[in-house]
Coordinates of N, CA, C and O in Angstrom, one line a residue:
M1 N 98.4 71.4 41.5 CA 97.1 72.0 41.4 C 97.1 73.0 40.3 O 98.0 73.9 40.3
P2 N 96.1 73.0 39.4 CA 96.1 74.0 38.3 C 95.8 75.4 38.9 O 95.2 75.5 39.9
N3 N 96.3 76.4 38.1 CA 96.0 77.7 38.5 C 94.8 78.2 37.9 O 94.7 79.1 37.0
T4 N 93.6 77.7 38.3 CA 92.3 78.0 37.7 C 91.7 79.1 38.6 O 92.1 79.3 39.7
S5 N 90.8 79.8 38.0 CA 90.1 80.9 38.7 C 89.2 80.3 39.8 O 88.6 79.2 39.6
V6 N 89.0 81.0 40.9 CA 88.1 80.6 41.9 C 86.7 81.2 41.6 O 86.5 82.4 41.7
W7 N 85.8 80.3 41.2 CA 84.5 80.8 40.8 C 83.7 81.3 41.9 O 82.8 82.1 41.7
A8 N 83.9 80.9 43.1 CA 83.1 81.5 44.2 C 83.3 83.0 44.4 O 82.4 83.7 44.8
A9 N 84.5 83.5 44.0 CA 84.8 84.9 44.2 C 84.8 85.6 42.8 O 85.3 86.7 42.7
A10 N 84.4 84.9 41.8 CA 84.5 85.4 40.4 C 83.7 86.6 40.1 O 84.0 87.4 39.2
E11 N 82.6 86.7 40.8 CA 81.7 87.9 40.4 C 82.3 89.2 40.7 O 82.3 90.1 39.9
G12 N 82.9 89.3 41.9 CA 83.5 90.6 42.2 C 84.9 90.8 41.9 O 85.4 91.9 41.6
M13 N 85.7 89.7 41.8 CA 87.1 89.8 41.5 C 87.5 88.7 40.6 O 88.0 87.6 41.0
P14 N 87.3 88.9 39.3 CA 87.6 87.8 38.3 C 89.1 87.4 38.2 O 89.4 86.4 37.6
T15 N 90.0 88.3 38.6 CA 91.4 88.0 38.4 C 92.0 87.2 39.6 O 93.2 86.9 39.6
I16 N 91.2 86.9 40.6 CA 91.7 86.1 41.8 C 91.8 84.7 41.5 O 90.9 84.1 41.0
N17 N 93.0 84.1 41.7 CA 93.1 82.6 41.6 C 93.7 82.1 42.8 O 94.1 82.8 43.7
R18 N 93.9 80.8 43.0 CA 94.4 80.1 44.2 C 95.8 80.6 44.5 O 96.1 80.9 45.7
R19 N 96.6 80.7 43.5 CA 98.0 81.1 43.8 C 98.1 82.5 44.3 O 98.8 82.8 45.3
R20 N 97.3 83.5 43.8 CA 97.3 84.8 44.3 C 96.7 84.9 45.7 O 97.3 85.7 46.5
I21 N 95.7 84.1 46.0 CA 95.2 84.1 47.4 C 96.2 83.6 48.4 O 96.4 84.2 49.4
L22 N 96.9 82.6 48.0 CA 98.0 82.1 48.9 C 99.1 83.1 49.1 O 99.6 83.3 50.2
N23 N 99.5 83.8 48.0 CA 100.5 84.8 48.1 C 100.1 85.9 49.0 O 100.8 86.4 49.8
L24 N 98.8 86.4 48.8 CA 98.3 87.5 49.6 C 98.2 87.1 51.1 O 98.4 87.9 52.0
T25 N 97.8 85.9 51.3 CA 97.6 85.4 52.7 C 99.0 85.4 53.4 O 99.2 85.9 54.5
G26 N 100.0 84.9 52.7 CA 101.4 84.9 53.3 C 101.9 86.2 53.5 O 102.5 86.5 54.5
A27 N 101.7 87.2 52.6 CA 102.1 88.5 52.7 C 101.4 89.2 53.9 O 102.1 90.0 54.6
A28 N 100.2 89.0 54.0 CA 99.4 89.6 55.1 C 99.9 89.1 56.5 O 100.0 89.9 57.4
L29 N 100.2 87.8 56.6 CA 100.8 87.3 57.8 C 102.1 87.9 58.2 O 102.4 88.2 59.3
A30 N 103.0 88.0 57.2 CA 104.3 88.6 57.4 C 104.2 90.0 57.8 O 104.9 90.5 58.7
L31 N 103.3 90.7 57.2 CA 103.1 92.1 57.5 C 102.5 92.3 58.9 O 103.0 93.1 59.7
A32 N 101.6 91.4 59.3 CA 101.0 91.5 60.7 C 102.1 91.2 61.7 O 102.1 91.8 62.8
A33 N 102.9 90.2 61.4 CA 104.0 89.8 62.4 C 105.0 91.0 62.5 O 105.4 91.3 63.6
T34 N 105.3 91.6 61.4 CA 106.3 92.7 61.5 C 105.7 93.9 62.2 O 106.3 94.5 63.0
A35 N 104.4 94.2 61.9 CA 103.8 95.3 62.6 C 103.6 95.1 64.1 O 103.8 96.0 64.9
A36 N 103.4 93.9 64.5 CA 103.2 93.6 65.9 C 104.5 93.7 66.6 O 104.6 94.1 67.8
S37 N 105.6 93.3 66.0 CA 106.9 93.4 66.6 C 107.5 94.8 66.7 O 108.2 95.2 67.6
I38 N 107.1 95.7 65.8 CA 107.6 97.1 65.7 C 106.8 98.0 66.7 O 107.3 98.8 67.4
R39 N 105.5 97.8 66.7 CA 104.6 98.7 67.5 C 104.9 98.5 69.0 O 105.0 97.4 69.5
K40 N 105.0 99.6 69.7 CA 105.3 99.5 71.1 C 103.9 99.7 71.8 O 103.3 100.7 71.7
A41 N 103.5 98.7 72.5 CA 102.3 98.7 73.3 C 102.6 99.2 74.7 O 103.7 98.9 75.2
P42 N 101.6 99.9 75.3 CA 101.9 100.4 76.7 C 101.9 99.2 77.6 O 101.2 98.2 77.4
A43 N 102.7 99.2 78.6 CA 102.9 98.1 79.5 C 101.6 98.0 80.4 O 101.2 99.0 81.0
A44 N 101.1 96.8 80.5 CA 100.0 96.5 81.3 C 100.5 95.9 82.6 O 101.5 95.3 82.7
P45 N 99.8 96.2 83.7 CA 100.2 95.6 85.0 C 100.1 94.1 84.9 O 99.1 93.6 84.4
I46 N 101.1 93.5 85.5 CA 101.1 92.0 85.5 C 100.6 91.5 86.8 O 101.1 91.9 87.9
E47 N 99.6 90.6 86.7 CA 99.1 89.9 87.9 C 100.2 89.0 88.5 O 101.0 88.4 87.8
P48 N 100.1 88.8 89.8 CA 101.1 87.8 90.4 C 100.9 86.5 89.8 O 99.7 86.1 89.5
A49 N 101.9 85.7 89.7 CA 101.8 84.3 89.2 C 100.9 83.5 90.0 O 101.1 83.5 91.3
P50 N 100.0 82.7 89.4 CA 99.2 81.8 90.2 C 99.8 80.6 90.7 O 99.2 79.8 91.4
A51 N 101.1 80.4 90.4 CA 101.8 79.2 90.9 C 101.8 79.1 92.4 O 101.5 78.0 92.9
A52 N 102.1 80.1 93.1 CA 102.0 80.1 94.5 C 100.7 80.7 94.9 O 100.5 81.9 94.9
R53 N 99.8 79.9 95.3 CA 98.4 80.4 95.7 C 98.5 81.2 96.9 O 99.2 80.9 97.9
A54 N 97.7 82.3 96.9 CA 97.7 83.2 98.1 C 96.9 82.4 99.2 O 96.1 81.6 98.9
K55 N 97.3 82.7 100.4 CA 96.7 82.1 101.5 C 95.3 82.5 101.8 O 95.0 83.7 101.8
M56 N 94.4 81.5 102.0 CA 93.1 81.9 102.4 C 93.0 82.2 103.9 O 94.0 81.9 104.6
S57 N 92.0 82.9 104.3 CA 91.8 83.3 105.7 C 91.7 82.1 106.6 O 91.2 81.1 106.2
P58 N 92.1 82.3 107.8 CA 92.0 81.2 108.8 C 90.6 80.8 109.1 O 90.3 79.6 109.3
E59 N 89.7 81.8 109.0 CA 88.2 81.4 109.2 C 87.7 80.5 108.2 O 87.0 79.5 108.5
L60 N 88.0 80.8 106.9 CA 87.5 79.9 105.8 C 88.2 78.6 105.9 O 87.6 77.5 105.7
R61 N 89.5 78.6 106.2 CA 90.2 77.3 106.4 C 89.6 76.4 107.4 O 89.4 75.2 107.3
A62 N 89.2 77.0 108.6 CA 88.5 76.3 109.6 C 87.1 75.8 109.2 O 86.8 74.6 109.5
L63 N 86.4 76.6 108.4 CA 85.1 76.1 108.0 C 85.2 75.0 107.0 O 84.4 74.0 107.1
I64 N 86.2 75.0 106.1 CA 86.4 74.0 105.1 C 86.8 72.7 105.9 O 86.3 71.6 105.6
K65 N 87.7 72.8 106.8 CA 88.2 71.7 107.6 C 87.0 71.1 108.4 O 86.8 69.9 108.5
G66 N 86.1 71.9 108.9 CA 85.0 71.5 109.7 C 84.0 70.7 108.8 O 83.5 69.6 109.2
H67 N 83.8 71.2 107.5 CA 83.0 70.4 106.6 C 83.6 69.1 106.2 O 82.9 68.1 106.1
K68 N 84.9 69.1 106.0 CA 85.6 67.8 105.6 C 85.4 66.8 106.7 O 85.1 65.6 106.5
D69 N 85.6 67.3 108.0 CA 85.5 66.4 109.1 C 84.0 65.9 109.3 O 83.8 64.7 109.5
A70 N 83.1 66.8 109.1 CA 81.7 66.4 109.2 C 81.3 65.4 108.1 O 80.5 64.4 108.4
W71 N 81.8 65.6 106.9 CA 81.5 64.7 105.8 C 82.1 63.4 106.1 O 81.5 62.3 105.8
A72 N 83.4 63.3 106.6 CA 84.0 62.1 106.8 C 83.3 61.3 107.9 O 83.1 60.1 107.8
Y73 N 82.8 62.0 109.0 CA 82.1 61.3 110.0 C 80.8 60.8 109.5 O 80.4 59.7 109.7
W74 N 80.1 61.6 108.7 CA 78.8 61.1 108.1 C 79.0 59.9 107.2 O 78.3 59.0 107.3
H75 N 80.1 60.0 106.4 CA 80.4 58.8 105.6 C 80.7 57.6 106.4 O 80.3 56.5 106.0
S76 N 81.4 57.7 107.5 CA 81.7 56.6 108.3 C 80.4 56.0 109.0 O 80.4 54.8 109.4
V77 N 79.5 56.9 109.3 CA 78.2 56.4 109.9 C 77.2 55.8 109.0 O 76.3 55.1 109.4
C78 N 77.4 56.0 107.7 CA 76.4 55.5 106.7 C 76.3 54.0 106.8 O 75.2 53.5 106.6
D79 N 77.3 53.3 107.2 CA 77.2 51.8 107.2 C 76.3 51.4 108.4 O 75.8 50.3 108.3
C80 N 76.1 52.2 109.4 CA 75.3 51.8 110.6 C 73.9 51.7 110.2 O 73.1 51.1 111.0
C81 N 73.5 52.3 109.1 CA 72.0 52.2 108.7 C 71.8 51.4 107.4 O 70.7 51.3 106.9
D82 N 72.9 50.8 106.9 CA 72.8 50.0 105.7 C 72.2 48.7 106.0 O 72.9 47.8 106.6
E83 N 71.0 48.4 105.6 CA 70.3 47.2 105.9 C 71.0 46.0 105.3 O 71.0 44.9 105.9
V84 N 71.6 46.1 104.1 CA 72.3 45.0 103.5 C 73.6 44.6 104.3 O 73.8 43.5 104.6
M85 N 74.3 45.6 104.7 CA 75.5 45.4 105.5 C 75.2 44.8 106.9 O 75.9 44.0 107.5
L86 N 74.1 45.4 107.5 CA 73.7 45.0 108.8 C 73.0 43.6 108.8 O 73.1 42.8 109.8
G87 N 72.3 43.3 107.7 CA 71.5 42.1 107.6 C 70.2 42.2 108.4 O 69.5 41.2 108.6
R88 N 69.9 43.4 108.8 CA 68.6 43.6 109.5 C 68.2 45.1 109.3 O 69.0 45.8 108.7
E89 N 67.1 45.5 109.8 CA 66.7 46.9 109.8 C 67.5 47.7 110.8 O 67.8 47.1 111.9
A90 N 67.8 48.9 110.5 CA 68.5 49.8 111.5 C 67.6 50.1 112.6 O 66.4 50.3 112.5
T91 N 68.2 50.2 113.8 CA 67.4 50.6 115.0 C 67.1 52.1 115.0 O 67.7 52.8 114.2
A92 N 66.3 52.5 115.9 CA 66.0 53.9 116.0 C 67.2 54.7 116.4 O 67.5 55.8 115.9
G93 N 68.1 54.2 117.2 CA 69.3 54.8 117.6 C 70.3 55.0 116.5 O 70.9 56.0 116.3
E94 N 70.4 53.9 115.7 CA 71.3 54.0 114.5 C 70.7 55.0 113.5 O 71.5 55.8 112.9
N95 N 69.4 55.0 113.3 CA 68.9 56.0 112.4 C 69.1 57.4 112.9 O 69.4 58.4 112.1
E96 N 68.9 57.6 114.2 CA 69.1 58.9 114.8 C 70.6 59.4 114.7 O 70.9 60.5 114.4
K97 N 71.5 58.4 114.8 CA 72.9 58.7 114.7 C 73.2 59.2 113.3 O 74.0 60.2 113.0
W98 N 72.6 58.5 112.3 CA 72.8 58.9 110.9 C 72.2 60.2 110.6 O 72.9 61.1 109.9
E99 N 71.0 60.5 111.1 CA 70.4 61.8 110.9 C 71.2 62.9 111.5 O 71.3 64.0 110.9
D100 N 71.7 62.7 112.7 CA 72.5 63.8 113.3 C 73.8 64.1 112.5 O 74.2 65.2 112.3
A101 N 74.4 63.0 112.0 CA 75.7 63.2 111.2 C 75.3 63.9 109.9 O 76.1 64.7 109.5
N102 N 74.2 63.5 109.3 CA 73.8 64.1 108.1 C 73.5 65.6 108.3 O 73.9 66.5 107.5
D103 N 72.8 65.9 109.4 CA 72.4 67.3 109.7 C 73.7 68.2 109.9 O 73.8 69.3 109.5
A104 N 74.7 67.5 110.6 CA 75.9 68.2 110.9 C 76.7 68.5 109.6 O 77.3 69.6 109.4
E105 N 76.7 67.6 108.7 CA 77.4 67.8 107.4 C 76.7 68.9 106.6 O 77.3 69.7 106.0
V106 N 75.4 68.8 106.5 CA 74.6 69.8 105.7 C 74.8 71.2 106.3 O 75.1 72.2 105.6
S107 N 74.8 71.4 107.6 CA 75.0 72.7 108.2 C 76.5 73.2 108.1 O 76.7 74.4 107.9
A108 N 77.4 72.3 108.1 CA 78.8 72.6 107.9 C 79.0 73.2 106.5 O 79.7 74.1 106.3
L109 N 78.4 72.5 105.5 CA 78.5 73.0 104.1 C 77.8 74.3 104.0 O 78.3 75.2 103.3
W110 N 76.7 74.5 104.7 CA 76.0 75.8 104.6 C 76.9 76.9 105.2 O 76.9 78.0 104.6
R111 N 77.6 76.6 106.2 CA 78.5 77.6 106.8 C 79.6 78.0 105.8 O 80.0 79.2 105.7
V112 N 80.1 77.0 105.0 CA 81.1 77.3 104.0 C 80.5 78.2 102.9 O 81.1 79.2 102.5
C113 N 79.3 77.8 102.5 CA 78.6 78.6 101.4 C 78.3 80.0 101.9 O 78.4 81.0 101.1
R114 N 78.0 80.2 103.2 CA 77.5 81.4 103.7 C 78.7 82.4 104.0 O 78.5 83.6 104.1
F115 N 79.9 81.9 104.1 CA 81.1 82.7 104.4 C 81.3 83.8 103.4 O 81.5 83.4 102.2
P116 N 81.3 85.1 103.7 CA 81.5 86.1 102.7 C 83.0 86.3 102.4 O 83.8 86.8 103.2
A117 N 83.4 85.8 101.3 CA 84.8 85.8 100.8 C 85.1 87.3 100.4 O 84.7 87.7 99.3
K118 N 85.8 88.0 101.2 CA 86.1 89.4 100.9 C 87.5 89.5 100.1 O 87.7 90.5 99.4
A119 N 88.4 88.6 100.3 CA 89.7 88.7 99.6 C 89.6 87.7 98.4 O 88.9 86.7 98.4
P120 N 90.4 88.0 97.4 CA 90.4 87.2 96.2 C 90.9 85.7 96.5 O 90.4 84.8 95.9
A121 N 91.8 85.6 97.5 CA 92.3 84.3 97.8 C 91.2 83.5 98.5 O 91.0 82.3 98.2
D122 N 90.3 84.1 99.3 CA 89.2 83.4 99.9 C 88.2 83.0 98.8 O 87.7 81.9 98.9
L123 N 87.9 83.9 97.9 CA 87.0 83.6 96.9 C 87.4 82.5 96.0 O 86.7 81.6 95.7
A124 N 88.7 82.5 95.7 CA 89.3 81.4 94.8 C 89.2 80.0 95.6 O 88.9 79.0 95.0
A125 N 89.6 80.1 96.9 CA 89.6 78.8 97.6 C 88.2 78.3 97.8 O 88.0 77.1 97.7
K126 N 87.3 79.2 98.1 CA 85.9 78.8 98.3 C 85.4 78.2 97.0 O 84.7 77.1 97.0
G127 N 85.6 78.8 95.9 CA 85.2 78.3 94.6 C 85.8 77.0 94.2 O 85.1 76.1 93.7
R128 N 87.1 76.8 94.5 CA 87.7 75.5 94.2 C 87.1 74.4 95.1 O 86.8 73.3 94.6
Y129 N 86.9 74.7 96.4 CA 86.4 73.7 97.3 C 85.0 73.3 96.9 O 84.6 72.1 96.8
L130 N 84.1 74.3 96.7 CA 82.7 74.0 96.3 C 82.6 73.3 94.9 O 81.8 72.5 94.7
G131 N 83.5 73.7 94.0 CA 83.5 73.1 92.7 C 83.9 71.6 92.8 O 83.3 70.8 92.1
R132 N 84.9 71.3 93.6 CA 85.3 69.9 93.8 C 84.2 69.1 94.5 O 83.9 68.0 94.1
F133 N 83.6 69.8 95.5 CA 82.5 69.1 96.2 C 81.3 68.8 95.3 O 80.8 67.7 95.3
H134 N 81.0 69.8 94.5 CA 79.7 69.7 93.7 C 79.9 68.8 92.5 O 79.0 68.1 92.1
N135 N 81.1 68.8 91.9 CA 81.3 68.1 90.6 C 81.7 66.6 90.8 O 82.0 66.0 89.8
T136 N 81.8 66.1 92.0 CA 82.3 64.7 92.1 C 81.2 64.0 92.8 O 80.1 64.5 93.2
S137 N 81.4 62.7 93.1 CA 80.5 61.9 93.8 C 80.6 62.2 95.3 O 79.9 61.7 96.2
F138 N 81.4 63.2 95.7 CA 81.6 63.7 97.0 C 80.3 64.2 97.6 O 80.0 64.0 98.8
G139 N 79.5 64.9 96.8 CA 78.3 65.4 97.3 C 77.7 66.4 96.3 O 78.2 66.5 95.2
H140 N 76.7 67.1 96.7 CA 76.1 68.1 95.8 C 75.6 69.3 96.7 O 75.4 69.1 97.9
L141 N 75.4 70.4 96.0 CA 74.8 71.6 96.7 C 73.3 71.5 96.7 O 72.7 71.3 95.6
R142 N 72.7 71.8 97.8 CA 71.2 71.8 97.9 C 70.8 73.2 97.7 O 71.6 74.2 97.6
E143 N 69.5 73.4 97.6 CA 68.9 74.7 97.3 C 69.3 75.7 98.4 O 69.7 76.9 98.2
E144 N 69.3 75.3 99.7 CA 69.7 76.2 100.8 C 71.2 76.6 100.7 O 71.5 77.7 101.1
H145 N 72.0 75.7 100.2 CA 73.4 76.0 100.0 C 73.6 77.1 98.9 O 74.4 78.0 99.1
V146 N 72.9 76.9 97.8 CA 73.0 77.9 96.8 C 72.5 79.2 97.2 O 73.0 80.3 96.9
D147 N 71.4 79.3 98.0 CA 70.8 80.5 98.5 C 71.9 81.2 99.5 O 72.1 82.4 99.4
A148 N 72.5 80.4 100.3 CA 73.5 80.9 101.2 C 74.7 81.5 100.4 O 75.3 82.5 100.7
L149 N 75.1 80.8 99.4 CA 76.2 81.2 98.5 C 75.9 82.5 97.8 O 76.7 83.5 97.8
L150 N 74.7 82.6 97.3 CA 74.3 83.9 96.7 C 74.2 85.0 97.7 O 74.6 86.2 97.4
L151 N 73.7 84.8 98.9 CA 73.7 85.8 99.9 C 75.1 86.2 100.3 O 75.3 87.4 100.5
S152 N 76.0 85.3 100.4 CA 77.4 85.7 100.8 C 78.0 86.5 99.7 O 78.8 87.4 100.0
M153 N 77.7 86.3 98.5 CA 78.2 87.1 97.4 C 77.6 88.5 97.4 O 78.3 89.5 97.1
S154 N 76.4 88.6 97.8 CA 75.8 90.0 97.8 C 76.3 90.8 99.0 O 76.2 92.0 98.9
L155 N 76.8 90.2 100.0 CA 77.2 90.9 101.2 C 78.6 91.4 101.0 O 79.1 92.3 101.8
V156 N 79.4 90.9 100.1 CA 80.8 91.3 99.9 C 80.8 92.7 99.4 O 80.1 93.1 98.5
G157 N 81.6 93.6 100.0 CA 81.7 95.0 99.6 C 80.7 95.9 100.3 O 80.8 97.1 100.3
K158 N 79.7 95.3 101.1 CA 78.8 96.1 101.8 C 79.1 96.1 103.3 O 78.3 96.6 104.1
G159 N 80.2 95.4 103.6 CA 80.6 95.3 105.0 C 79.8 94.3 105.8 O 79.8 94.3 107.1
G160 N 79.0 93.5 105.2 CA 78.2 92.5 105.9 C 79.0 91.3 106.3 O 80.0 90.9 105.7
D161 N 78.6 90.8 107.5 CA 79.2 89.6 108.0 C 78.2 88.4 108.0 O 77.0 88.6 107.8
A162 N 78.8 87.3 108.2 CA 77.9 86.1 108.2 C 76.9 86.0 109.3 O 76.8 86.7 110.2

């Protein structure tokens, strides 16, 4: 590559060429690395390693398990109202069974959303669970779930309970 002037910077610095820019860049990197290794920075507190997740509270664990069980039951009941699988229309009893299972799943998810996570482990576990639930074909959060989630967040630190 020829050592020609860089015309983009020619107005303010006519003596700058490609070779000089590369040399200056290399010198600046070496200087920055040396300065970073010499300078003593004050020690910052180190957070515990996230490899071993902190334990969530038993209450939140029970609520999440309850929602998983309610969702599994609702999912197993879905076939009882499927007209294609049944080959006929669902009876009133089958529709009622599906509605009850659906209502149980929705309320179980509402209880998970409403739980005020006061410890960081609870907050992280709740966020992971709701994120997995919301971002997959597993389900989605309804408006009442989001309202309950926001309310639970506002009660943390105020001593409020569910």
